[in-house]
XYZ file of C-alpha atoms in Angstrom:
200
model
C 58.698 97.123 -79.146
C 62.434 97.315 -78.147
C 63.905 101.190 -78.384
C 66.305 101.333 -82.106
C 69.562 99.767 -81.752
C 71.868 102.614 -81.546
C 74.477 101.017 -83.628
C 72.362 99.946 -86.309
C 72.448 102.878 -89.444
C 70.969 106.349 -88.955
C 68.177 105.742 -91.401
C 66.879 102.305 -89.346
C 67.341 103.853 -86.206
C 64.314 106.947 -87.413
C 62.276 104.485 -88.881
C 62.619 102.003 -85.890
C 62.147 105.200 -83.651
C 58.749 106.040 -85.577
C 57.524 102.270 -85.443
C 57.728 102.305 -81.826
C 56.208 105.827 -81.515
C 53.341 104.579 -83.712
C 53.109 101.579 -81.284
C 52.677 103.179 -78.425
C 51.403 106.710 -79.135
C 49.336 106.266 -82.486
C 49.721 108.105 -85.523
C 48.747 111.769 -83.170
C 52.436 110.733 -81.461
C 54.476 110.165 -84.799
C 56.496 113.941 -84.795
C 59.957 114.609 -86.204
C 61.299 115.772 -83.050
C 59.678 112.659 -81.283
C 61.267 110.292 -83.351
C 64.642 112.162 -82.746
C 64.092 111.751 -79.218
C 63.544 108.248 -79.426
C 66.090 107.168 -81.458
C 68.282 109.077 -79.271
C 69.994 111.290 -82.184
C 70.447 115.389 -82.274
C 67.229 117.805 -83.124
C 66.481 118.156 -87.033
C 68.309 114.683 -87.789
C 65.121 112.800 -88.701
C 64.098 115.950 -90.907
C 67.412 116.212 -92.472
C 66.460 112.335 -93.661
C 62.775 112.899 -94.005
C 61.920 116.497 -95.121
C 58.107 115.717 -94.670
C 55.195 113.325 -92.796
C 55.176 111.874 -95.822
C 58.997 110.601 -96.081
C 58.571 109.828 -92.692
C 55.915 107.827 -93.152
C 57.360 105.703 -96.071
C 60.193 105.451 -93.779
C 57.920 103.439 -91.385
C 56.328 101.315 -94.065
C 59.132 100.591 -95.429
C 61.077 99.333 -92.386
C 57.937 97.899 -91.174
C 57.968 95.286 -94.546
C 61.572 94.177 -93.408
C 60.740 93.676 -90.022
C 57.588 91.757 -90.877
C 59.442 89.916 -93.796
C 61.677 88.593 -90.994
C 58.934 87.502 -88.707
C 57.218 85.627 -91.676
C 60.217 84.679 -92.954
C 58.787 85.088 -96.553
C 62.436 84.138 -98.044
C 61.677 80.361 -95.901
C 58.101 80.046 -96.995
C 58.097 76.046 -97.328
C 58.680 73.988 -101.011
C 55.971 73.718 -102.663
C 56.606 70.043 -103.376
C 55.826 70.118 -99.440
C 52.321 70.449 -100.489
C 50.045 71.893 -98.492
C 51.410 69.981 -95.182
C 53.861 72.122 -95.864
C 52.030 75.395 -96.614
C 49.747 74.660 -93.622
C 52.809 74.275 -91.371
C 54.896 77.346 -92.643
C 51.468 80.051 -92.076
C 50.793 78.191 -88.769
C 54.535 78.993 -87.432
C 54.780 82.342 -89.010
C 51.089 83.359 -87.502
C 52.087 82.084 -83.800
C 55.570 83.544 -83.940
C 53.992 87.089 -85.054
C 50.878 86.854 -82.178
C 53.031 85.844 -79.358
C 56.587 87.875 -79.947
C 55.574 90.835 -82.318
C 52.012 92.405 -81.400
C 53.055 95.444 -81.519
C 54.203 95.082 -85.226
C 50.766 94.649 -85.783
C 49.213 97.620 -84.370
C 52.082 99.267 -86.708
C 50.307 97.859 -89.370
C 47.013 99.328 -88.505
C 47.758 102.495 -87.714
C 49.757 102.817 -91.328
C 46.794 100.716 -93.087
C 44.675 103.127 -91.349
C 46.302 106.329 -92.456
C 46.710 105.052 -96.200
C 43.317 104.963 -96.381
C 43.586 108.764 -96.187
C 46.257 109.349 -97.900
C 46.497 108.114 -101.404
C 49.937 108.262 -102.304
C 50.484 106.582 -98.676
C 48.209 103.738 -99.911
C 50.332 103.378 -103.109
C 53.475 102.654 -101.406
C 51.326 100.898 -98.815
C 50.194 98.762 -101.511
C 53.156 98.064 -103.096
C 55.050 96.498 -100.298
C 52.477 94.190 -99.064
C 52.625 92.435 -102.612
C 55.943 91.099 -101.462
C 53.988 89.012 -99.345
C 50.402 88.120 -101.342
C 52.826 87.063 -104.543
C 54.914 84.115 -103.055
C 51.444 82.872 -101.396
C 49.938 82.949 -104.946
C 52.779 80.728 -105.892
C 52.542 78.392 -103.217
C 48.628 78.175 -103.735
C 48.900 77.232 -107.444
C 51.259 74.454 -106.932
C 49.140 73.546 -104.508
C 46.091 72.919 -106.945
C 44.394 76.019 -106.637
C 42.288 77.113 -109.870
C 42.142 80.636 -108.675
C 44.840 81.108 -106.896
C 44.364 84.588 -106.866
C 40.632 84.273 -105.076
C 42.010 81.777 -102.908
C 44.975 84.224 -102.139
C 42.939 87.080 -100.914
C 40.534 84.320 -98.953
C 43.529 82.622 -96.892
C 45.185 86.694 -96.516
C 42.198 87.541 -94.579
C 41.608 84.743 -92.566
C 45.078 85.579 -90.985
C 44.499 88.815 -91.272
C 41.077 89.310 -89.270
C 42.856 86.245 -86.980
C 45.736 88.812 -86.387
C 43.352 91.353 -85.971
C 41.015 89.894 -83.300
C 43.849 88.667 -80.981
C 45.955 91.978 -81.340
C 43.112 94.563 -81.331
C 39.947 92.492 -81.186
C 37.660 90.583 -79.124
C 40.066 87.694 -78.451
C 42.770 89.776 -77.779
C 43.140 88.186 -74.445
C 43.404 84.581 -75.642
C 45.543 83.807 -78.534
C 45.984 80.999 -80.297
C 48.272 78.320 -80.203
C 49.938 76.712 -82.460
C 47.695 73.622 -83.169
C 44.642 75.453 -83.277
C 46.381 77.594 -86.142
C 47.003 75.034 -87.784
C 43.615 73.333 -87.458
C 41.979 76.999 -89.003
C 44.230 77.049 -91.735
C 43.660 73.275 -92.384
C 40.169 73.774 -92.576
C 40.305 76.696 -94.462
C 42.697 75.690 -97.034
C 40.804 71.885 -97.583
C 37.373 73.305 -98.032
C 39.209 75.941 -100.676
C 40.954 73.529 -102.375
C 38.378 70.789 -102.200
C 37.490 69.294 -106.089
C 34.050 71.565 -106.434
C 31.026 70.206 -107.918
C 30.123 71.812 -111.562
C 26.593 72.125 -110.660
């Protein structure tokens, strides 16, 4: 991850600084007086905007959903008149782009997931920003002719997200894939789901 743009606004610049600490020193690494160091500001700023580990860590969730909502470009998910051509198309892009520019966004991601899981009012806020991805995919799914769109939501989430997984942290994290053979997994995936099922 690039070091925080030091003319972007104090509060991006400590969260930025504490998404690339988590990146490359894991959660043990995440201090106030690193992230001052790595954003390049004076001793006590990043406590002065986050009193505790717990501010600091909504910090990094927080800046870590805009960052990802830019890289998934949630706000250009495709028309769901598209159909799923479209919807196939859009998670296809939005999966390469992430694998082959933004890794270590993704080991961001773990290491927060990771930490919510011991921290319950972590996991709330967690929680809450990763709807701003599920909902518009639970749209898009519906008008798609999904019958449980929900189901289907949390099906085609973790197909990309144990994709993501494996090629970031995984087994096939020295062979990513490209863009076709996205789209052929999500094809796959999102046919057989959507596929008229037989009553019996």
């Amino acid at each position: 991850m690039s070091s925080p743009n030091a003319s972007a606004p104090r509060h991006d610049r400590i969260a930025d600084a504490a998404l690339v600490l988590l990146a490359e020193r894991g959660m043990r690494g995440l201090t106030h007086r690193a992230v001052d160091e790595v954003a390049h500001l004076p001793q006590g700023s990043t406590s002065n905007y986050a009193r505790t580990r717990q501010a600091l860590l909504e910090a990094a969730v927080r800046r870590l959903a805009v960052l990802e909502g830019r890289v998934l470009a949630v706000d250009e998910l495709p028309d769901p008149a598209g159909g799923l051509p479209a919807l196939i198309d859009g998670m296809a892009l939005a999966l390469h782009r992430y694998l082959t520019e933004h890794p270590q966004l993704l080991v961001c991601r773990y290491e927060l997931a990771l930490e919510a899981t011991r921290r319950p009012e972590l996991r709330t806020f967690f929680d809450a920003t990763g709807r701003q991805f599920r909902e518009p995919l639970t749209r898009l799914l519906r008008e798609a002719g999904s019958q449980e769109p929900e189901r289907h939501t949390l099906s085609l989430v973790a197909w990309a997200e144990g994709t993501m997984f494996s090629c970031v942290a995984g087994a096939y994290h020295a062979s990513v894939p490209s863009l076709v053979e996205l789209r052929k997994g999500l094809a796959e995936l999102l046919h057989g789901m959507l596929a008229v099922q037989d009553p019996a």
